[in-house]
Coordinates of C-alpha atoms (C1' of nucleotides) in Angstrom, one line a residue:
Chain Z
M1 CA -19.3 -19.7 -4.9
T2 CA -15.8 -18.5 -4.7
S3 CA -14.7 -18.5 -1.1
R4 CA -13.5 -14.9 0.0
L5 CA -9.9 -14.3 -1.0
P6 CA -7.7 -12.3 1.4
E7 CA -6.8 -8.6 0.2
T8 CA -3.3 -9.3 -0.1
T9 CA -3.8 -12.5 -2.4
I10 CA -6.2 -10.2 -4.7
E11 CA -3.2 -7.8 -4.8
R12 CA -0.5 -10.8 -5.6
L13 CA -2.9 -12.2 -8.1
G14 CA -3.2 -9.3 -9.9
K15 CA 0.2 -8.6 -10.2
I16 CA 0.7 -12.5 -11.2
Y17 CA -2.3 -11.5 -14.0
D18 CA -0.1 -8.9 -15.3
L19 CA 3.0 -11.0 -15.3
C20 CA 1.0 -13.8 -17.1
R21 CA 0.4 -10.9 -19.9
T22 CA 3.6 -9.7 -20.0
T23 CA 5.6 -13.2 -20.1
R24 CA 2.9 -14.5 -22.8
L25 CA 4.2 -11.8 -25.3
T26 CA 7.8 -13.2 -24.9
G27 CA 6.6 -16.2 -26.3
E28 CA 6.9 -18.4 -22.9
V29 CA 4.0 -20.9 -22.4
R30 CA 4.5 -22.0 -18.9
L31 CA 6.0 -20.7 -15.9
S32 CA 6.6 -22.3 -12.0
S33 CA 5.2 -21.0 -8.9
S34 CA 8.8 -20.0 -7.8
R35 CA 10.0 -18.1 -11.1
I36 CA 6.5 -16.2 -11.1
G37 CA 7.8 -15.7 -7.3
K38 CA 11.2 -14.4 -8.0
S39 CA 9.6 -12.1 -10.6
L40 CA 7.1 -10.6 -8.3
G41 CA 10.0 -10.7 -5.4
I42 CA 7.6 -13.0 -3.2
P43 CA 8.1 -16.8 -2.3
G44 CA 7.0 -19.8 -4.5
H45 CA 4.6 -21.2 -1.7
T46 CA 3.1 -17.9 -1.6
V47 CA 2.2 -18.0 -5.4
R48 CA 0.9 -21.3 -4.8
K49 CA -1.3 -20.6 -2.2
D50 CA -2.9 -17.7 -3.9
I51 CA -3.4 -19.2 -7.3
N52 CA -5.0 -22.6 -5.6
F53 CA -7.8 -20.3 -4.2
L54 CA -8.8 -20.6 -7.4
G55 CA -8.9 -24.3 -7.7
E56 CA -6.0 -26.3 -9.0
I57 CA -4.7 -24.4 -12.0
G58 CA -1.2 -25.9 -12.3
N59 CA 0.0 -29.2 -13.7
T60 CA 2.4 -30.8 -11.1
G61 CA 6.0 -31.2 -12.2
Y62 CA 5.2 -28.9 -14.8
G63 CA 4.1 -25.8 -13.4
Y64 CA 1.3 -23.3 -14.8
D65 CA 0.1 -23.1 -18.3
L66 CA 0.2 -19.1 -18.6
E67 CA -2.9 -19.0 -21.0
K68 CA -5.1 -20.8 -18.6
L69 CA -3.7 -19.3 -15.5
E70 CA -4.4 -15.9 -17.1
K71 CA -7.9 -16.8 -18.2
H72 CA -8.7 -18.1 -15.0
L73 CA -7.6 -15.4 -13.2
A74 CA -9.5 -12.7 -15.2
E75 CA -12.3 -14.8 -14.8
A76 CA -12.1 -15.0 -11.2
L77 CA -11.2 -11.4 -10.4
G78 CA -13.5 -10.0 -13.0
F79 CA -11.4 -8.2 -15.6
L80 CA -13.5 -9.8 -18.4
N81 CA -16.2 -6.8 -18.8
P82 CA -14.5 -3.2 -18.9
R83 CA -15.2 -0.8 -15.9
K84 CA -15.6 3.0 -16.8
A85 CA -13.2 5.7 -14.7
C86 CA -13.0 9.2 -14.0
I87 CA -10.3 11.9 -13.0
V88 CA -11.5 14.2 -10.4
G89 CA -8.6 17.5 -10.2
L90 CA -6.5 18.0 -13.0
G91 CA -3.5 19.2 -11.4
R92 CA -0.2 17.8 -12.5
L93 CA -0.9 14.4 -10.7
G94 CA -4.4 14.3 -11.9
S95 CA -3.1 15.5 -15.7
A96 CA -0.4 12.7 -15.2
L97 CA -3.1 10.0 -14.6
L98 CA -5.6 11.1 -17.6
E99 CA -2.5 10.2 -20.0
Y100 CA -1.5 6.9 -18.1
R101 CA -1.0 4.5 -20.7
R102 CA -1.4 1.5 -18.7
F103 CA -5.0 1.3 -17.7
K104 CA -6.2 0.6 -20.9
P105 CA -4.7 -3.1 -21.1
D106 CA -7.1 -3.5 -17.8
N107 CA -10.0 -2.8 -19.4
V108 CA -10.4 0.5 -17.5
L109 CA -11.7 3.1 -19.7
I110 CA -11.1 6.9 -18.4
E111 CA -14.4 8.1 -19.5
A112 CA -14.3 11.7 -18.0
G113 CA -11.7 14.2 -16.2
F114 CA -13.4 17.0 -13.4
D115 CA -12.0 20.0 -12.3
S116 CA -13.6 23.1 -10.3
S117 CA -11.2 25.4 -12.6
I118 CA -13.0 26.1 -15.8
N119 CA -9.7 28.1 -17.1
R120 CA -7.7 24.7 -16.5
L121 CA -10.5 22.6 -18.3
E122 CA -9.8 25.0 -21.3
T123 CA -6.2 24.7 -21.4
I124 CA -5.9 21.0 -21.2
V125 CA -5.6 19.2 -24.7
T126 CA -6.9 15.6 -24.1
P127 CA -9.3 13.2 -26.2
T128 CA -11.0 12.4 -22.7
P129 CA -14.2 14.7 -22.3
L130 CA -13.6 17.2 -19.5
F131 CA -16.4 18.8 -17.2
P132 CA -16.2 21.3 -14.2
A133 CA -16.6 19.7 -11.1
Y134 CA -20.4 20.8 -10.2
E135 CA -21.5 18.4 -12.8
I136 CA -19.7 15.2 -11.3
P137 CA -23.1 13.7 -9.8
E138 CA -24.7 13.8 -13.4
V139 CA -22.2 12.9 -15.6
V140 CA -20.7 9.9 -13.5
R141 CA -24.5 8.8 -13.3
R142 CA -25.2 9.4 -16.9
K143 CA -22.1 7.5 -18.0
N144 CA -22.4 4.9 -16.0
I145 CA -18.8 5.5 -14.6
E146 CA -18.0 3.2 -11.1
L147 CA -14.7 4.4 -10.4
A148 CA -12.7 7.4 -9.6
L149 CA -9.2 8.7 -9.1
L150 CA -9.0 11.2 -6.6
A151 CA -6.3 14.1 -6.9
V152 CA -7.8 17.1 -5.8
P153 CA -5.9 19.6 -3.3
A154 CA -6.7 18.2 0.3
K155 CA -9.2 20.6 1.6
A156 CA -11.3 20.1 -1.5
A157 CA -11.1 16.5 -0.9
P158 CA -14.5 15.9 1.5
E159 CA -16.8 17.6 -1.5
A160 CA -15.4 15.9 -4.0
A161 CA -16.0 12.6 -2.5
A162 CA -19.5 13.8 -1.3
L163 CA -20.0 14.5 -5.1
L164 CA -19.0 11.3 -6.2
A165 CA -21.2 9.5 -3.8
E166 CA -23.8 11.5 -5.1
G167 CA -23.5 10.2 -8.6
G168 CA -23.5 6.7 -7.4
I169 CA -19.6 5.7 -7.6
K170 CA -18.4 2.5 -6.3
G171 CA -14.8 2.7 -5.8
I172 CA -12.3 5.6 -5.4
I173 CA -8.7 5.7 -5.4
N174 CA -8.1 8.4 -3.0
F175 CA -4.4 10.2 -3.7
T176 CA -5.4 12.8 -0.8
P177 CA -4.1 12.7 2.4
V178 CA -7.4 13.1 3.9
T179 CA -9.2 10.2 4.7
I180 CA -12.7 10.0 2.6
N181 CA -15.3 7.9 3.3
P182 CA -18.6 9.3 2.3
D183 CA -20.6 6.0 2.7
P184 CA -18.5 3.2 4.0
E185 CA -21.2 0.6 2.8
R186 CA -21.5 1.2 -0.8
I187 CA -18.0 2.6 -1.8
L188 CA -14.7 1.1 -1.5
I189 CA -11.6 3.4 -0.9
R190 CA -8.1 2.7 -1.6
N191 CA -5.7 5.5 -0.4
I192 CA -2.6 6.5 -2.0
N193 CA -0.6 8.4 0.1
L194 CA 2.5 9.7 -1.2
A195 CA 4.0 12.0 1.2
N196 CA 3.3 9.4 3.8
E197 CA 5.0 7.1 1.7
L198 CA 8.3 9.1 2.1
R199 CA 7.8 9.4 5.8
V200 CA 7.7 5.8 5.9
L201 CA 10.9 5.3 3.7
S202 CA 12.6 8.0 5.6
S203 CA 11.6 6.2 9.2
L204 CA 12.5 2.9 7.9
L205 CA 16.4 4.2 7.1
F206 CA 16.2 6.1 10.0
L207 CA 15.4 3.3 12.5
R208 CA 17.7 0.6 10.9
D209 CA 20.5 3.1 10.9
D210 CA 19.8 3.8 14.5
E211 CA 19.6 0.1 15.3
A212 CA 23.0 -0.5 13.7
S213 CA 24.7 2.1 15.8
Chain D
M1 CA 16.8 1.5 22.5
T2 CA 13.7 1.8 20.4
S3 CA 11.9 -1.6 20.1
R4 CA 11.4 -2.5 17.2
L5 CA 7.7 -1.0 15.5
P6 CA 5.8 -2.9 13.3
E7 CA 5.7 -1.6 9.4
T8 CA 2.0 -1.1 9.5
T9 CA 2.6 1.3 12.7
I10 CA 5.0 3.1 11.4
E11 CA 2.4 3.8 8.5
R12 CA 0.0 4.9 11.1
L13 CA 2.6 6.9 13.1
G14 CA 3.3 8.8 9.9
K15 CA -0.1 9.9 9.4
I16 CA -0.8 10.9 12.8
Y17 CA 2.5 13.0 12.7
D18 CA 0.8 14.8 9.6
L19 CA -2.6 15.0 11.5
C20 CA -0.8 16.8 14.6
R21 CA 0.7 19.1 12.3
T22 CA -2.4 20.3 10.4
T23 CA -4.8 19.8 13.4
R24 CA -2.2 22.3 15.6
L25 CA -2.8 25.0 12.6
T26 CA -6.3 25.0 13.5
G27 CA -5.2 26.1 17.1
E28 CA -6.4 22.7 18.7
V29 CA -3.8 21.6 21.5
R30 CA -5.1 18.2 22.2
L31 CA -6.9 15.2 20.7
S32 CA -7.9 12.0 22.1
S33 CA -7.2 8.5 20.4
S34 CA -10.5 8.0 19.4
R35 CA -10.8 11.3 17.4
I36 CA -7.9 10.8 16.0
G37 CA -8.8 7.4 15.0
K38 CA -11.9 8.9 13.5
S39 CA -9.7 11.1 11.2
L40 CA -7.6 8.6 10.2
G41 CA -10.4 5.6 9.7
I42 CA -8.9 3.3 12.2
P43 CA -10.2 2.4 15.7
G44 CA -8.9 4.2 19.1
H45 CA -7.0 1.3 20.6
T46 CA -5.1 0.9 17.4
V47 CA -3.6 4.4 17.7
R48 CA -3.3 4.0 21.5
K49 CA -1.3 0.3 20.7
D50 CA 0.5 2.5 18.0
I51 CA 2.0 5.8 19.9
N52 CA 2.5 3.6 23.2
F53 CA 5.4 2.0 21.2
L54 CA 6.9 5.1 21.7
G55 CA 6.6 5.4 25.5
E56 CA 3.8 6.6 27.8
I57 CA 3.0 10.0 26.1
G58 CA -0.9 10.7 26.6
N59 CA -2.2 12.2 29.2
T60 CA -5.2 9.9 30.9
G61 CA -8.4 11.3 31.2
Y62 CA -7.1 14.1 28.9
G63 CA -5.9 12.9 25.6
Y64 CA -2.5 13.6 23.6
D65 CA -1.2 17.3 23.6
L66 CA -0.3 17.8 20.4
E67 CA 2.6 19.7 20.3
K68 CA 4.3 16.8 22.5
L69 CA 3.0 14.3 20.4
E70 CA 4.5 15.8 17.4
K71 CA 7.7 16.5 18.7
H72 CA 8.1 12.6 20.2
L73 CA 6.9 11.6 16.5
A74 CA 9.6 13.8 14.7
E75 CA 12.0 12.3 17.0
A76 CA 10.9 8.8 17.0
L77 CA 10.5 8.4 12.8
G78 CA 13.3 10.7 12.4
F79 CA 11.8 13.4 10.8
L80 CA 14.0 15.9 12.3
N81 CA 17.0 16.5 9.9
P82 CA 15.8 16.3 6.2
R83 CA 16.9 14.2 3.3
K84 CA 17.9 14.6 0.0
A85 CA 15.9 12.8 -2.7
C86 CA 15.7 12.8 -6.7
I87 CA 13.4 12.2 -9.5
V88 CA 14.2 9.5 -11.9
G89 CA 11.9 9.1 -15.0
L90 CA 10.8 12.9 -16.0
G91 CA 7.7 12.1 -18.2
R92 CA 4.1 12.9 -17.0
L93 CA 4.1 11.1 -13.6
G94 CA 7.9 12.3 -12.7
S95 CA 7.4 15.8 -13.7
A96 CA 4.5 16.0 -11.6
L97 CA 6.2 14.2 -8.5
L98 CA 8.8 17.0 -9.6
E99 CA 6.3 19.9 -8.4
Y100 CA 4.4 18.2 -6.0
R101 CA 4.3 20.3 -2.6
R102 CA 3.5 18.0 0.1
F103 CA 7.2 17.1 0.4
K104 CA 8.4 19.9 1.6
P105 CA 6.8 20.2 5.1
D106 CA 8.5 16.6 6.0
N107 CA 11.8 17.7 5.3
V108 CA 12.5 16.0 2.5
L109 CA 14.1 18.1 -0.4
I110 CA 14.2 16.7 -4.2
E111 CA 17.3 17.8 -4.9
A112 CA 18.0 16.2 -8.8
G113 CA 15.9 14.9 -11.7
F114 CA 17.1 12.7 -14.0
D115 CA 16.1 11.4 -17.6
S116 CA 17.5 9.5 -20.7
S117 CA 16.2 12.3 -23.0
I118 CA 18.2 15.1 -23.4
N119 CA 15.4 16.5 -25.2
R120 CA 13.1 16.4 -22.5
L121 CA 15.5 17.8 -20.0
E122 CA 16.0 21.1 -22.2
T123 CA 12.3 21.5 -22.1
I124 CA 11.0 21.2 -18.6
V125 CA 11.1 24.6 -16.4
T126 CA 11.8 23.9 -12.6
P127 CA 14.3 25.1 -10.5
T128 CA 15.3 21.9 -9.7
P129 CA 18.8 20.8 -11.3
L130 CA 17.9 18.4 -14.1
F131 CA 20.9 15.8 -15.5
P132 CA 20.9 12.8 -18.2
A133 CA 20.3 9.6 -16.8
Y134 CA 24.1 8.3 -17.2
E135 CA 25.2 10.9 -14.7
I136 CA 22.8 9.2 -11.9
P137 CA 25.6 7.5 -10.2
E138 CA 27.8 10.5 -10.0
V139 CA 25.2 13.3 -9.0
V140 CA 23.6 10.5 -6.4
R141 CA 26.8 10.3 -4.8
R142 CA 28.0 14.0 -5.2
K143 CA 24.8 15.2 -3.5
N144 CA 24.3 12.4 -1.1
I145 CA 21.1 12.2 -2.2
E146 CA 19.4 9.0 -0.4
L147 CA 16.1 8.6 -1.7
A148 CA 14.8 8.1 -5.1
L149 CA 11.2 8.1 -7.0
L150 CA 11.2 6.0 -9.6
A151 CA 8.7 6.6 -12.5
V152 CA 10.7 5.4 -15.7
P153 CA 8.7 3.2 -18.3
A154 CA 9.0 -0.6 -16.9
K155 CA 11.6 -1.5 -19.4
A156 CA 13.7 1.1 -18.3
A157 CA 13.4 0.3 -14.7
P158 CA 16.2 -2.3 -13.9
E159 CA 18.8 0.0 -15.6
A160 CA 17.8 2.9 -13.6
A161 CA 17.8 0.9 -10.4
A162 CA 21.0 -0.4 -10.9
L163 CA 22.5 3.0 -11.5
L164 CA 20.9 4.2 -8.4
A165 CA 22.3 1.1 -6.6
E166 CA 25.8 2.3 -7.8
G167 CA 25.4 5.8 -6.8
G168 CA 24.6 4.7 -3.1
I169 CA 21.0 5.1 -3.2
K170 CA 19.4 4.0 0.5
G171 CA 15.6 4.0 -0.5
I172 CA 13.6 3.7 -3.5
I173 CA 9.7 4.5 -4.0
N174 CA 9.3 2.6 -7.4
F175 CA 5.9 3.3 -9.4
T176 CA 7.3 0.9 -11.8
P177 CA 5.0 -2.2 -12.3
V178 CA 8.4 -4.2 -12.5
T179 CA 10.0 -5.7 -9.2
I180 CA 13.8 -4.1 -8.8
N181 CA 15.6 -5.0 -5.8
P182 CA 19.3 -4.6 -6.7
D183 CA 20.9 -5.0 -3.2
P184 CA 18.1 -6.0 -0.6
E185 CA 20.6 -5.8 2.2
R186 CA 21.2 -2.2 1.8
I187 CA 18.4 -0.2 -0.5
L188 CA 14.7 -0.1 0.8
I189 CA 12.6 -0.4 -1.3
R190 CA 8.5 0.3 -1.5
N191 CA 6.1 0.0 -4.7
I192 CA 3.1 1.8 -5.8
N193 CA 1.9 0.0 -8.7
L194 CA -0.9 2.3 -9.7
A195 CA -2.3 -0.1 -12.6
N196 CA -2.5 -2.8 -9.9
E197 CA -4.4 -0.6 -7.4
L198 CA -7.3 0.0 -10.0
R199 CA -6.9 -4.2 -10.5
V200 CA -7.7 -4.6 -7.0
L201 CA -10.4 -2.0 -6.6
S202 CA -12.3 -3.7 -9.6
S203 CA -11.8 -7.3 -8.4
L204 CA -13.3 -6.2 -4.8
L205 CA -16.0 -4.5 -6.5
F206 CA -16.6 -7.6 -8.8
L207 CA -16.1 -9.9 -5.9
R208 CA -18.6 -8.0 -3.8
D209 CA -21.3 -7.8 -6.3
D210 CA -20.8 -11.7 -6.9
E211 CA -21.1 -12.6 -3.6
A212 CA -24.6 -10.6 -3.1
S213 CA -26.3 -12.2 -6.0
Chain E
dG1 C1' 13.6 -35.3 -9.7
dC2 C1' 10.6 -31.5 -10.4
dG3 C1' 6.8 -28.9 -8.9
dT4 C1' 1.9 -28.5 -7.5
dG5 C1' -1.7 -28.5 -4.0
dT6 C1' -2.5 -28.7 1.1
dG7 C1' -3.4 -29.6 6.3
dA8 C1' -0.4 -28.2 10.5
dA9 C1' 2.0 -24.7 12.8
dC10 C1' 3.5 -20.3 13.2
dT11 C1' 3.9 -15.6 13.2
dG12 C1' 2.8 -10.9 14.3
dG13 C1' -0.5 -7.6 14.1
dT14 C1' -5.3 -6.7 15.8
dT15 C1' -8.7 -6.5 19.0
dC16 C1' -11.1 -7.0 23.7
dA17 C1' -11.3 -5.4 28.2
dC18 C1' -9.8 -3.7 32.2
dA19 C1' -6.9 -1.7 35.7
dG20 C1' -5.4 2.5 36.7
dC21 C1' -5.3 7.6 37.2
dG22 C1' -6.4 12.8 36.8
Chain X
dC1 C1' -16.2 10.0 34.2
dG2 C1' -12.9 10.2 30.4
dC3 C1' -9.5 8.3 28.3
dT4 C1' -4.7 6.4 28.8
dG5 C1' -1.7 1.8 28.7
dT6 C1' -1.2 -2.8 28.6
dG7 C1' -1.7 -7.4 29.2
dA8 C1' -4.4 -11.5 27.2
dA9 C1' -7.3 -13.8 23.8
dC10 C1' -7.9 -14.0 19.1
dC11 C1' -7.3 -13.9 14.3
dA12 C1' -5.6 -13.7 9.1
dG13 C1' -2.0 -14.2 6.7
dT14 C1' 2.7 -16.6 6.0
dT15 C1' 5.5 -20.6 6.0
dC16 C1' 6.5 -25.1 6.7
dA17 C1' 6.7 -30.0 5.0
dC18 C1' 5.3 -33.4 3.0
dA19 C1' 2.0 -36.2 0.1
dC20 C1' 1.3 -36.8 -4.6
dG21 C1' 1.5 -36.7 -9.7
dC22 C1' 3.9 -36.1 -14.3

DNA sequence: GCGTGTGAACTGGTTCACAGCG
DNA sequence: CGCTGTGAACCAGTTCACACGC
């Protein structure tokens, strides 16, 4: 029914959703497209186009009612029912993700952590249940975990991805610099390549300074 | 001299650069565009277009000489001389970044860590020198730090960004969900919004399942 | 007047297809 | 024959501009 949303639009709508909630906490009840845009660093007309994909929600001459907008976004983007996620690889980054507070408000529940080192599993203190890596397929399937945050060392990435696929995972956020894609048809991947972000930033600076000279 | 590279191209070239180095370690000396593409999950013609922005580097009927390609990339993207970076906010994520091993090969040196809690500064064990947040402008300027990884809590983000700007920072990787932009002309920002990544992934799943039904 | 909704124009990035060379 | 380099065709997403409603 919903016409297909561009991925860039989905990204921005996610941020708008977040903005709705945080702004509502301050007592505000409405916001114009240009004010939303200012908060998010994007132009107002883009905000309008994005929101407009969901239908006519704004009130002309008034802006968007935040409660209404939030509800529409939650519905259209599927934030209403909770999703289960797991962290694979409990090194520094993985452990940090395990305790990351900002997932909860989004109805994403971290239900398991995995690592191949039993030693490590025994030293980490967390309320989240932890398992050895070889149990990934079984635990993921049993608990109905749909999402994974993959934070293992590069060389362990393909194997870990394969185990997740075996468990029937549906989406992976890949913090590894390795390209994983066990089953493109069934599994969505989003890559976060930290080292490359730094490289890009560094290059952009370099190219800009270069140009200036 | 260099014609302006699209940002998407810079991102891919950074990954190609990384691939060059890691592949060379295995003893391989050449790679075709389609093999590079396969490793990176992008089509071969895109790889060729990207590399071609730097001039004619490939050998027709042969592929790309990895040593030569790596050298060209390092030169064109400015990876030759080191850049100094700092971590702002030493909670779990910040501490993890402080020890992240993958920055070194890219000539990015983490030269300082900052946090507003003196207590925290005293408990973290690291060879990197740590400073209280109010010293950001002075330390950044004195050490000639160009890049910052911003990992403070949301509400502290604008203030931290302002201090970095005051110190003359040139680029920030913003792990905060808050939009910062103290001085758009002078400071480049790259946003990594973890919670939103998860939201997007979740929505993509939702929309896909929806469509299937 | 303020602020949304939206078709139309534009932009830049991707994909195609093939010429050219070892 | 394999594989690069590249102009041309294509496409998605962004920007513009303005009509319409409160």
